[in-house]
PDB file of C-alpha atoms in Angstrom:
ATOM      1  CA  MET A   1      -0.010  -0.020  -0.406  1.00 43.00           C
ATOM      2  CA  SER A   2       1.249   3.239  -0.801  1.00 46.00           C
ATOM      3  CA  ASP A   3       2.291   6.333   1.479  1.00 50.00           C
ATOM      4  CA  ALA A   4       0.127   8.713   0.425  1.00 58.00           C
ATOM      5  CA  GLN A   5      -2.856   7.072   0.624  1.00 67.00           C
ATOM      6  CA  GLU A   6      -5.198   7.325   3.641  1.00 74.00           C
ATOM      7  CA  LEU A   7      -6.367   4.739   6.408  1.00 81.00           C
ATOM      8  CA  GLN A   8      -9.640   3.764   6.028  1.00 80.00           C
ATOM      9  CA  VAL A   9     -11.990   2.422   8.831  1.00 83.00           C
ATOM     10  CA  GLN A  10     -12.273  -1.659   8.886  1.00 83.00           C
ATOM     11  CA  GLN A  11     -15.788  -2.566   9.554  1.00 82.00           C
ATOM     12  CA  LYS A  12     -15.779  -4.516  12.489  1.00 85.00           C
ATOM     13  CA  ARG A  13     -17.356  -8.877  12.070  1.00 84.00           C
ATOM     14  CA  GLU A  14     -19.300 -10.773  13.689  1.00 82.00           C
ATOM     15  CA  VAL A  15     -18.042 -14.116  14.889  1.00 79.00           C
ATOM     16  CA  ASP A  16     -20.559 -16.266  12.875  1.00 74.00           C
ATOM     17  CA  LYS A  17     -21.434 -19.389  15.229  1.00 68.00           C
ATOM     18  CA  LYS A  18     -22.285 -22.406  14.986  1.00 63.00           C
ATOM     19  CA  THR A  19     -23.935 -22.024  18.367  1.00 62.00           C
ATOM     20  CA  GLU A  20     -24.984 -18.953  20.222  1.00 58.00           C
ATOM     21  CA  GLY A  21     -23.004 -18.521  23.486  1.00 62.00           C
ATOM     22  CA  THR A  22     -24.669 -17.469  27.362  1.00 61.00           C
ATOM     23  CA  ALA A  23     -23.576 -14.535  27.372  1.00 65.00           C
ATOM     24  CA  PRO A  24     -25.232 -11.833  25.925  1.00 68.00           C
ATOM     25  CA  GLY A  25     -23.342  -9.653  23.712  1.00 76.00           C
ATOM     26  CA  ARG A  26     -21.877  -9.752  20.232  1.00 84.00           C
ATOM     27  CA  THR A  27     -18.025 -10.898  20.021  1.00 90.00           C
ATOM     28  CA  PHE A  28     -15.971 -10.068  16.657  1.00 93.00           C
ATOM     29  CA  LEU A  29     -13.937 -11.322  14.452  1.00 94.00           C
ATOM     30  CA  PRO A  30     -10.127  -9.779  14.953  1.00 95.00           C
ATOM     31  CA  VAL A  31      -8.238  -8.465  11.250  1.00 95.00           C
ATOM     32  CA  THR A  32      -5.631 -11.117  10.288  1.00 95.00           C
ATOM     33  CA  ASP A  33      -2.758 -11.714   8.687  1.00 95.00           C
ATOM     34  CA  ILE A  34      -1.592 -15.041   7.825  1.00 94.00           C
ATOM     35  CA  PHE A  35       1.832 -16.043   6.279  1.00 94.00           C
ATOM     36  CA  GLU A  36       4.489 -19.127   5.459  1.00 92.00           C
ATOM     37  CA  THR A  37       8.071 -18.734   6.100  1.00 91.00           C
ATOM     38  CA  PRO A  38       9.858 -22.380   5.185  1.00 88.00           C
ATOM     39  CA  GLU A  39       9.693 -23.095   8.884  1.00 90.00           C
ATOM     40  CA  ALA A  40       6.661 -21.898  10.486  1.00 92.00           C
ATOM     41  CA  LEU A  41       3.282 -20.451   9.467  1.00 92.00           C
ATOM     42  CA  THR A  42       2.422 -17.119  11.406  1.00 94.00           C
ATOM     43  CA  VAL A  43      -0.958 -16.012  12.704  1.00 95.00           C
ATOM     44  CA  VAL A  44      -0.715 -12.638  13.412  1.00 96.00           C
ATOM     45  CA  LEU A  45      -4.712 -11.040  15.056  1.00 96.00           C
ATOM     46  CA  GLU A  46      -5.673  -7.390  16.077  1.00 97.00           C
ATOM     47  CA  MET A  47      -7.426  -7.237  19.584  1.00 97.00           C
ATOM     48  CA  PRO A  48      -7.371  -4.148  20.203  1.00 96.00           C
ATOM     49  CA  GLY A  49      -8.321  -3.673  24.333  1.00 95.00           C
ATOM     50  CA  VAL A  50      -7.120  -7.076  24.959  1.00 95.00           C
ATOM     51  CA  ASP A  51      -4.334  -7.455  27.189  1.00 93.00           C
ATOM     52  CA  ARG A  52      -1.950 -10.818  26.881  1.00 92.00           C
ATOM     53  CA  ASN A  53      -3.833 -12.383  30.707  1.00 92.00           C
ATOM     54  CA  SER A  54      -7.111 -12.022  28.499  1.00 92.00           C
ATOM     55  CA  ILE A  55      -5.654 -14.160  25.599  1.00 92.00           C
ATOM     56  CA  GLU A  56      -6.218 -17.404  25.552  1.00 91.00           C
ATOM     57  CA  ALA A  57      -5.028 -19.975  22.243  1.00 90.00           C
ATOM     58  CA  ASN A  58      -6.346 -23.817  22.314  1.00 88.00           C
ATOM     59  CA  VAL A  59      -5.194 -26.856  19.821  1.00 86.00           C
ATOM     60  CA  GLU A  60      -7.960 -29.497  19.386  1.00 86.00           C
ATOM     61  CA  ASP A  61      -8.631 -31.270  16.409  1.00 84.00           C
ATOM     62  CA  ASP A  62      -6.465 -29.729  13.861  1.00 85.00           C
ATOM     63  CA  VAL A  63      -8.440 -27.052  14.873  1.00 89.00           C
ATOM     64  CA  VAL A  64      -6.398 -23.568  16.150  1.00 90.00           C
ATOM     65  CA  THR A  65      -8.666 -22.010  18.273  1.00 92.00           C
ATOM     66  CA  ILE A  66      -8.258 -17.826  19.621  1.00 93.00           C
ATOM     67  CA  GLU A  67     -10.083 -15.609  22.290  1.00 93.00           C
ATOM     68  CA  GLY A  68      -9.756 -12.897  23.406  1.00 93.00           C
ATOM     69  CA  ARG A  69     -11.590 -11.191  26.691  1.00 92.00           C
ATOM     70  CA  ILE A  70     -12.059  -7.488  27.076  1.00 91.00           C
ATOM     71  CA  ASP A  71     -12.030  -5.481  30.121  1.00 88.00           C
ATOM     72  CA  PHE A  72     -14.941  -3.552  30.049  1.00 87.00           C
ATOM     73  CA  SER A  73     -15.838  -2.696  33.571  1.00 86.00           C
ATOM     74  CA  LYS A  74     -12.562   0.331  32.705  1.00 89.00           C
ATOM     75  CA  TYR A  75     -16.546   2.089  31.090  1.00 90.00           C
ATOM     76  CA  GLU A  76     -17.806   1.903  34.159  1.00 87.00           C
ATOM     77  CA  GLY A  77     -19.266   5.570  34.192  1.00 88.00           C
ATOM     78  CA  MET A  78     -18.717   6.556  30.937  1.00 91.00           C
ATOM     79  CA  GLN A  79     -21.451   7.841  28.706  1.00 92.00           C
ATOM     80  CA  PRO A  80     -20.770   7.785  25.416  1.00 93.00           C
ATOM     81  CA  VAL A  81     -21.854  11.025  23.631  1.00 93.00           C
ATOM     82  CA  TYR A  82     -20.127  10.406  20.053  1.00 91.00           C
ATOM     83  CA  THR A  83     -19.159   6.615  19.018  1.00 91.00           C
ATOM     84  CA  GLU A  84     -17.570   4.911  15.489  1.00 91.00           C
ATOM     85  CA  TYR A  85     -16.848   1.739  17.113  1.00 93.00           C
ATOM     86  CA  ASN A  86     -17.828  -1.330  18.869  1.00 94.00           C
ATOM     87  CA  VAL A  87     -16.587  -3.481  21.092  1.00 94.00           C
ATOM     88  CA  GLY A  88     -16.943  -6.713  22.876  1.00 93.00           C
ATOM     89  CA  HIS A  89     -14.803  -9.996  22.991  1.00 93.00           C
ATOM     90  CA  TYR A  90     -12.057 -11.227  19.914  1.00 94.00           C
ATOM     91  CA  ALA A  91     -13.260 -15.404  18.859  1.00 93.00           C
ATOM     92  CA  ARG A  92     -11.438 -16.367  15.661  1.00 93.00           C
ATOM     93  CA  SER A  93     -10.804 -20.692  15.002  1.00 92.00           C
ATOM     94  CA  PHE A  94      -7.583 -21.773  11.311  1.00 91.00           C
ATOM     95  CA  GLU A  95      -7.966 -25.253  10.661  1.00 90.00           C
ATOM     96  CA  ILE A  96      -3.621 -26.321  10.551  1.00 85.00           C
ATOM     97  CA  SER A  97      -2.995 -29.464   8.603  1.00 78.00           C
ATOM     98  CA  ASN A  98      -1.271 -32.277  10.103  1.00 71.00           C
ATOM     99  CA  LYS A  99       2.338 -30.996   8.682  1.00 83.00           C
ATOM    100  CA  ILE A 100       2.674 -28.928  12.006  1.00 88.00           C
ATOM    101  CA  ASP A 101       4.198 -30.045  15.036  1.00 88.00           C
ATOM    102  CA  GLN A 102       1.068 -28.809  17.715  1.00 85.00           C
ATOM    103  CA  SER A 103       3.206 -29.557  20.672  1.00 86.00           C
ATOM    104  CA  LYS A 104       5.636 -26.169  19.668  1.00 90.00           C
ATOM    105  CA  ILE A 105       2.859 -23.643  19.580  1.00 90.00           C
ATOM    106  CA  SER A 106       4.003 -20.290  20.818  1.00 91.00           C
ATOM    107  CA  ALA A 107       1.517 -16.948  21.319  1.00 91.00           C
ATOM    108  CA  GLN A 108       2.760 -13.526  21.925  1.00 92.00           C
ATOM    109  CA  MET A 109       0.689 -10.479  22.178  1.00 93.00           C
ATOM    110  CA  LYS A 110       2.066  -6.822  21.738  1.00 94.00           C
ATOM    111  CA  ASP A 111       0.250  -3.863  21.823  1.00 95.00           C
ATOM    112  CA  GLY A 112      -3.213  -5.566  20.701  1.00 95.00           C
ATOM    113  CA  VAL A 113      -1.804  -7.693  18.461  1.00 96.00           C
ATOM    114  CA  VAL A 114      -1.240 -11.721  18.809  1.00 95.00           C
ATOM    115  CA  THR A 115       0.975 -12.800  17.133  1.00 95.00           C
ATOM    116  CA  ILE A 116       0.366 -16.971  17.164  1.00 94.00           C
ATOM    117  CA  VAL A 117       3.634 -19.004  16.082  1.00 94.00           C
ATOM    118  CA  LEU A 118       2.758 -22.271  14.129  1.00 93.00           C
ATOM    119  CA  PRO A 119       6.590 -24.393  13.179  1.00 93.00           C
ATOM    120  CA  LYS A 120       5.956 -26.531  11.089  1.00 91.00           C
ATOM    121  CA  ALA A 121       7.152 -30.111  11.543  1.00 88.00           C
ATOM    122  CA  GLU A 122      10.212 -30.943  10.713  1.00 82.00           C
ATOM    123  CA  GLN A 123       9.299 -33.446   7.145  1.00 77.00           C
ATOM    124  CA  ALA A 124       7.333 -30.423   5.790  1.00 71.00           C
ATOM    125  CA  LYS A 125      10.060 -28.229   5.810  1.00 74.00           C
ATOM    126  CA  PRO A 126      10.701 -28.034   2.705  1.00 75.00           C
ATOM    127  CA  ARG A 127      14.391 -29.647   2.301  1.00 76.00           C
ATOM    128  CA  LYS A 128      16.831 -28.102  -1.381  1.00 80.00           C
ATOM    129  CA  ILE A 129      17.450 -31.214  -2.998  1.00 83.00           C
ATOM    130  CA  GLN A 130      20.803 -30.429  -5.072  1.00 84.00           C
ATOM    131  CA  VAL A 131      21.210 -31.812  -9.114  1.00 87.00           C
ATOM    132  CA  SER A 132      23.889 -33.283  -9.886  1.00 79.00           C
TER     133      SER A 132
ATOM    134  CA  MET B   1     -26.576   4.446  30.397  1.00 45.00           C
ATOM    135  CA  PHE B   2     -24.632   2.337  31.933  1.00 46.00           C
ATOM    136  CA  ALA B   3     -23.137   3.104  35.595  1.00 45.00           C
ATOM    137  CA  SER B   4     -24.772  -0.287  36.659  1.00 50.00           C
ATOM    138  CA  PHE B   5     -23.177  -3.546  36.148  1.00 49.00           C
ATOM    139  CA  SER B   6     -24.301  -5.240  39.056  1.00 52.00           C
ATOM    140  CA  ASP B   7     -25.639  -8.528  36.847  1.00 56.00           C
ATOM    141  CA  PRO B   8     -22.068  -9.458  35.286  1.00 56.00           C
ATOM    142  CA  PHE B   9     -23.215 -11.137  31.956  1.00 52.00           C
ATOM    143  CA  GLU B  10     -26.153  -8.795  31.321  1.00 59.00           C
ATOM    144  CA  THR B  11     -23.559  -5.432  30.560  1.00 76.00           C
ATOM    145  CA  LEU B  12     -21.367  -5.803  27.900  1.00 85.00           C
ATOM    146  CA  LEU B  13     -24.437  -5.833  25.726  1.00 86.00           C
ATOM    147  CA  THR B  14     -25.075  -2.716  28.121  1.00 86.00           C
ATOM    148  CA  LEU B  15     -22.311  -1.373  26.866  1.00 89.00           C
ATOM    149  CA  GLN B  16     -22.943  -2.513  23.470  1.00 90.00           C
ATOM    150  CA  ARG B  17     -26.474  -1.143  23.373  1.00 89.00           C
ATOM    151  CA  ALA B  18     -24.992   2.160  24.516  1.00 89.00           C
ATOM    152  CA  LEU B  19     -22.312   2.547  22.078  1.00 90.00           C
ATOM    153  CA  ASP B  20     -24.374   1.452  19.523  1.00 88.00           C
ATOM    154  CA  SER B  21     -27.073   4.210  20.279  1.00 86.00           C
ATOM    155  CA  ARG B  22     -24.728   6.960  20.169  1.00 83.00           C
ATOM    156  CA  ILE B  23     -23.262   5.508  16.553  1.00 82.00           C
ATOM    157  CA  ALA B  24     -22.709   8.826  14.797  1.00 72.00           C
ATOM    158  CA  SER B  25     -24.089  11.217  17.284  1.00 77.00           C
ATOM    159  CA  ASP B  26     -24.821  14.169  16.426  1.00 79.00           C
ATOM    160  CA  TRP B  27     -22.495  15.607  19.122  1.00 82.00           C
ATOM    161  CA  MET B  28     -19.192  17.160  17.169  1.00 78.00           C
ATOM    162  CA  GLY B  29     -21.228  19.154  14.751  1.00 70.00           C
ATOM    163  CA  ARG B  30     -20.493  19.111  10.994  1.00 61.00           C
ATOM    164  CA  GLY B  31     -17.373  20.620  11.278  1.00 54.00           C
ATOM    165  CA  THR B  32     -15.638  16.709  12.641  1.00 56.00           C
ATOM    166  CA  ALA B  33     -13.902  14.575   9.585  1.00 56.00           C
ATOM    167  CA  ALA B  34     -16.245  11.974   7.876  1.00 55.00           C
ATOM    168  CA  ILE B  35     -15.918   8.739   9.708  1.00 59.00           C
ATOM    169  CA  GLY B  36     -14.183   5.917   8.351  1.00 66.00           C
ATOM    170  CA  SER B  37     -11.411   7.680   8.802  1.00 82.00           C
ATOM    171  CA  PHE B  38      -8.874   6.220  10.679  1.00 90.00           C
ATOM    172  CA  PRO B  39      -8.254   5.286  13.552  1.00 93.00           C
ATOM    173  CA  PRO B  40     -12.218   5.036  14.528  1.00 93.00           C
ATOM    174  CA  ILE B  41     -13.227   8.163  17.866  1.00 93.00           C
ATOM    175  CA  ASN B  42     -15.659   6.978  20.472  1.00 94.00           C
ATOM    176  CA  ILE B  43     -15.832  10.196  22.894  1.00 94.00           C
ATOM    177  CA  PHE B  44     -16.971   9.414  26.656  1.00 95.00           C
ATOM    178  CA  GLN B  45     -18.384  11.865  29.011  1.00 94.00           C
ATOM    179  CA  LYS B  46     -16.366  11.403  32.416  1.00 92.00           C
ATOM    180  CA  ALA B  47     -17.745  12.919  35.145  1.00 89.00           C
ATOM    181  CA  ASP B  48     -17.531  16.747  34.098  1.00 89.00           C
ATOM    182  CA  ASP B  49     -14.440  15.143  31.899  1.00 93.00           C
ATOM    183  CA  PHE B  50     -14.003  13.233  28.776  1.00 94.00           C
ATOM    184  CA  VAL B  51     -12.314  10.086  26.961  1.00 96.00           C
ATOM    185  CA  ALA B  52     -11.198   9.527  23.063  1.00 96.00           C
ATOM    186  CA  VAL B  53     -10.769   5.267  22.475  1.00 96.00           C
ATOM    187  CA  VAL B  54      -9.477   5.562  20.048  1.00 96.00           C
ATOM    188  CA  GLU B  55      -8.864   2.107  18.477  1.00 95.00           C
ATOM    189  CA  LEU B  56      -4.648   1.835  17.214  1.00 95.00           C
ATOM    190  CA  PRO B  57      -3.509  -2.241  17.345  1.00 96.00           C
ATOM    191  CA  GLY B  58       0.001  -2.985  16.847  1.00 94.00           C
ATOM    192  CA  ILE B  59       1.319   1.070  16.417  1.00 94.00           C
ATOM    193  CA  ASP B  60       5.001   1.503  17.663  1.00 91.00           C
ATOM    194  CA  LYS B  61       4.208   4.302  21.081  1.00 91.00           C
ATOM    195  CA  SER B  62       7.064   6.470  18.857  1.00 92.00           C
ATOM    196  CA  ASP B  63       4.900   6.336  15.483  1.00 93.00           C
ATOM    197  CA  LEU B  64       2.369   8.321  16.686  1.00 95.00           C
ATOM    198  CA  GLU B  65       1.957  12.435  17.371  1.00 95.00           C
ATOM    199  CA  ILE B  66      -0.399  14.276  19.694  1.00 95.00           C
ATOM    200  CA  GLU B  67      -1.305  17.976  19.030  1.00 94.00           C
ATOM    201  CA  ALA B  68      -3.880  19.549  20.933  1.00 93.00           C
ATOM    202  CA  LYS B  69      -4.888  23.584  20.492  1.00 91.00           C
ATOM    203  CA  GLU B  70      -8.035  25.356  21.667  1.00 89.00           C
ATOM    204  CA  ASN B  71     -10.394  22.770  20.732  1.00 89.00           C
ATOM    205  CA  THR B  72      -8.805  20.450  18.034  1.00 91.00           C
ATOM    206  CA  ILE B  73      -7.189  17.348  18.601  1.00 92.00           C
ATOM    207  CA  ARG B  74      -4.999  15.617  15.434  1.00 93.00           C
ATOM    208  CA  ILE B  75      -3.714  12.225  15.871  1.00 94.00           C
ATOM    209  CA  ARG B  76      -0.801  11.174  13.489  1.00 93.00           C
ATOM    210  CA  GLY B  77       1.132   8.102  13.044  1.00 94.00           C
ATOM    211  CA  LYS B  78       2.771   5.876  10.929  1.00 93.00           C
ATOM    212  CA  LYS B  79       0.519   1.302  11.450  1.00 92.00           C
ATOM    213  CA  ALA B  80       2.966  -0.921   9.455  1.00 86.00           C
ATOM    214  CA  SER B  81       2.924  -5.047   9.844  1.00 82.00           C
ATOM    215  CA  ALA B  82       6.000  -6.465   7.336  1.00 82.00           C
ATOM    216  CA  TYR B  83       7.204 -10.063   7.826  1.00 87.00           C
ATOM    217  CA  GLY B  84      10.326 -10.600   6.358  1.00 82.00           C
ATOM    218  CA  GLU B  85      11.382 -11.080   2.673  1.00 80.00           C
ATOM    219  CA  GLN B  86      10.463 -14.502   3.150  1.00 82.00           C
ATOM    220  CA  ALA B  87       7.138 -14.689   4.216  1.00 87.00           C
ATOM    221  CA  SER B  88       4.686 -16.300   1.887  1.00 90.00           C
ATOM    222  CA  VAL B  89       1.336 -14.120   2.391  1.00 91.00           C
ATOM    223  CA  HIS B  90      -1.799 -16.318   2.395  1.00 90.00           C
ATOM    224  CA  ARG B  91      -3.653 -14.325   3.707  1.00 89.00           C
ATOM    225  CA  ARG B  92      -3.479 -10.273   4.191  1.00 92.00           C
ATOM    226  CA  GLU B  93      -6.492  -8.321   5.953  1.00 93.00           C
ATOM    227  CA  ARG B  94      -4.245  -5.904   8.355  1.00 94.00           C
ATOM    228  CA  ILE B  95      -3.901  -2.594   7.252  1.00 91.00           C
ATOM    229  CA  SER B  96      -1.186  -0.151   7.336  1.00 90.00           C
ATOM    230  CA  GLY B  97       0.217   3.596   6.150  1.00 91.00           C
ATOM    231  CA  VAL B  98       0.169   6.544   7.518  1.00 92.00           C
ATOM    232  CA  PHE B  99      -2.730   8.214   8.556  1.00 92.00           C
ATOM    233  CA  ASP B 100      -3.998  12.084  10.091  1.00 91.00           C
ATOM    234  CA  ARG B 101      -6.893  12.632  12.068  1.00 91.00           C
ATOM    235  CA  THR B 102      -7.964  15.608  13.474  1.00 90.00           C
ATOM    236  CA  VAL B 103     -11.443  16.193  15.593  1.00 89.00           C
ATOM    237  CA  SER B 104     -12.657  19.691  17.135  1.00 88.00           C
ATOM    238  CA  VAL B 105     -14.803  19.297  20.094  1.00 88.00           C
ATOM    239  CA  PRO B 106     -17.903  21.353  20.562  1.00 88.00           C
ATOM    240  CA  ILE B 107     -16.984  21.788  24.303  1.00 89.00           C
ATOM    241  CA  ARG B 108     -14.597  24.337  25.730  1.00 91.00           C
ATOM    242  CA  ILE B 109     -11.361  22.658  26.246  1.00 93.00           C
ATOM    243  CA  GLU B 110      -8.097  22.372  27.640  1.00 93.00           C
ATOM    244  CA  PRO B 111      -5.348  21.158  26.081  1.00 91.00           C
ATOM    245  CA  ASP B 112      -2.142  21.756  27.899  1.00 93.00           C
ATOM    246  CA  ARG B 113      -3.820  18.706  30.079  1.00 94.00           C
ATOM    247  CA  ILE B 114      -4.825  16.760  28.475  1.00 95.00           C
ATOM    248  CA  LYS B 115      -2.768  13.519  28.751  1.00 96.00           C
ATOM    249  CA  ALA B 116      -2.628  10.551  27.009  1.00 96.00           C
ATOM    250  CA  GLU B 117      -1.888   6.984  27.255  1.00 95.00           C
ATOM    251  CA  TYR B 118      -1.026   3.768  24.864  1.00 96.00           C
ATOM    252  CA  ARG B 119      -1.934   0.237  26.401  1.00 95.00           C
ATOM    253  CA  ASP B 120      -3.143  -3.245  24.316  1.00 95.00           C
ATOM    254  CA  GLY B 121      -3.187  -1.005  21.380  1.00 96.00           C
ATOM    255  CA  ILE B 122      -5.861   0.753  22.140  1.00 96.00           C
ATOM    256  CA  LEU B 123      -4.894   5.752  22.969  1.00 97.00           C
ATOM    257  CA  ALA B 124      -7.338   7.182  25.964  1.00 96.00           C
ATOM    258  CA  LEU B 125      -7.244  10.489  25.467  1.00 96.00           C
ATOM    259  CA  PHE B 126      -8.573  12.241  28.834  1.00 96.00           C
ATOM    260  CA  ILE B 127      -9.448  15.155  28.200  1.00 95.00           C
ATOM    261  CA  PRO B 128      -9.958  18.086  30.516  1.00 95.00           C
ATOM    262  CA  ARG B 129     -12.885  20.179  30.736  1.00 92.00           C
ATOM    263  CA  ALA B 130     -12.079  24.124  30.832  1.00 90.00           C
ATOM    264  CA  GLU B 131     -13.162  25.156  34.510  1.00 86.00           C
ATOM    265  CA  ALA B 132     -15.176  28.364  32.397  1.00 84.00           C
ATOM    266  CA  ASP B 133     -17.611  26.005  30.535  1.00 82.00           C
ATOM    267  CA  LYS B 134     -18.463  23.656  32.926  1.00 81.00           C
ATOM    268  CA  PRO B 135     -21.795  23.793  34.404  1.00 80.00           C
ATOM    269  CA  ARG B 136     -22.405  25.621  37.644  1.00 82.00           C
ATOM    270  CA  SER B 137     -25.637  24.785  40.077  1.00 83.00           C
ATOM    271  CA  ILE B 138     -27.208  28.614  40.601  1.00 87.00           C
ATOM    272  CA  LYS B 139     -27.695  28.865  44.169  1.00 88.00           C
ATOM    273  CA  ILE B 140     -30.965  30.424  45.517  1.00 90.00           C
ATOM    274  CA  SER B 141     -31.149  33.510  47.440  1.00 85.00           C
TER     275      SER B 141
END
């Protein structure tokens, strides 16, 4: 993207749930980038307002699920006068292949951005083939 | 109004409804840049003062500049997301680039006393209302 172009706000998308939650309120899909290097697959999710202790990442049946909860008690005593976005918890899940070494998955959080590194299993890493 | 947080299950929904009801309210008047400008801003009243809550995930604090003059606040910065040469990108939803947004609030504020806090991807600006602008109770003699 060129630097001269002005950034536009992205509309938050709501989670399309297969099952209904028991607590009322909306959950949003975090904006996500996914990239791959020879060593790992990395998932980067934006969850503004979520601190590192309120993140939960689980791997189950080849599905990695990331949930982030916002602390909305911070809004106590605050009366909105003008708003442009809504707030809510975040949740998103991705199917991963068996090429991932599930025991080595790691996550870190900085400035509202979660980075999940899914290292590839040894046999899945690409090998250079020498031409003789 | 969601001043009461007695029921932990109702509160998020109550907050979300309160935010919805104020989406693009006319509080800012016509003087403000259109909605859709980055970054998105919510403005709250807290007692006599105001709090602007801005969603800015993944910003380096040193890339963020905030200026205030009279009743105008300007937020400038750069949002970067680079993954190196070796990376092949499968999905790209995050946006990156420069932003520059100016907001004029329809109240008199004390620009020198604005406090800014950046945490967990949220920029909070604590905006004190000017003394002269605060409502006064009038005694009946």
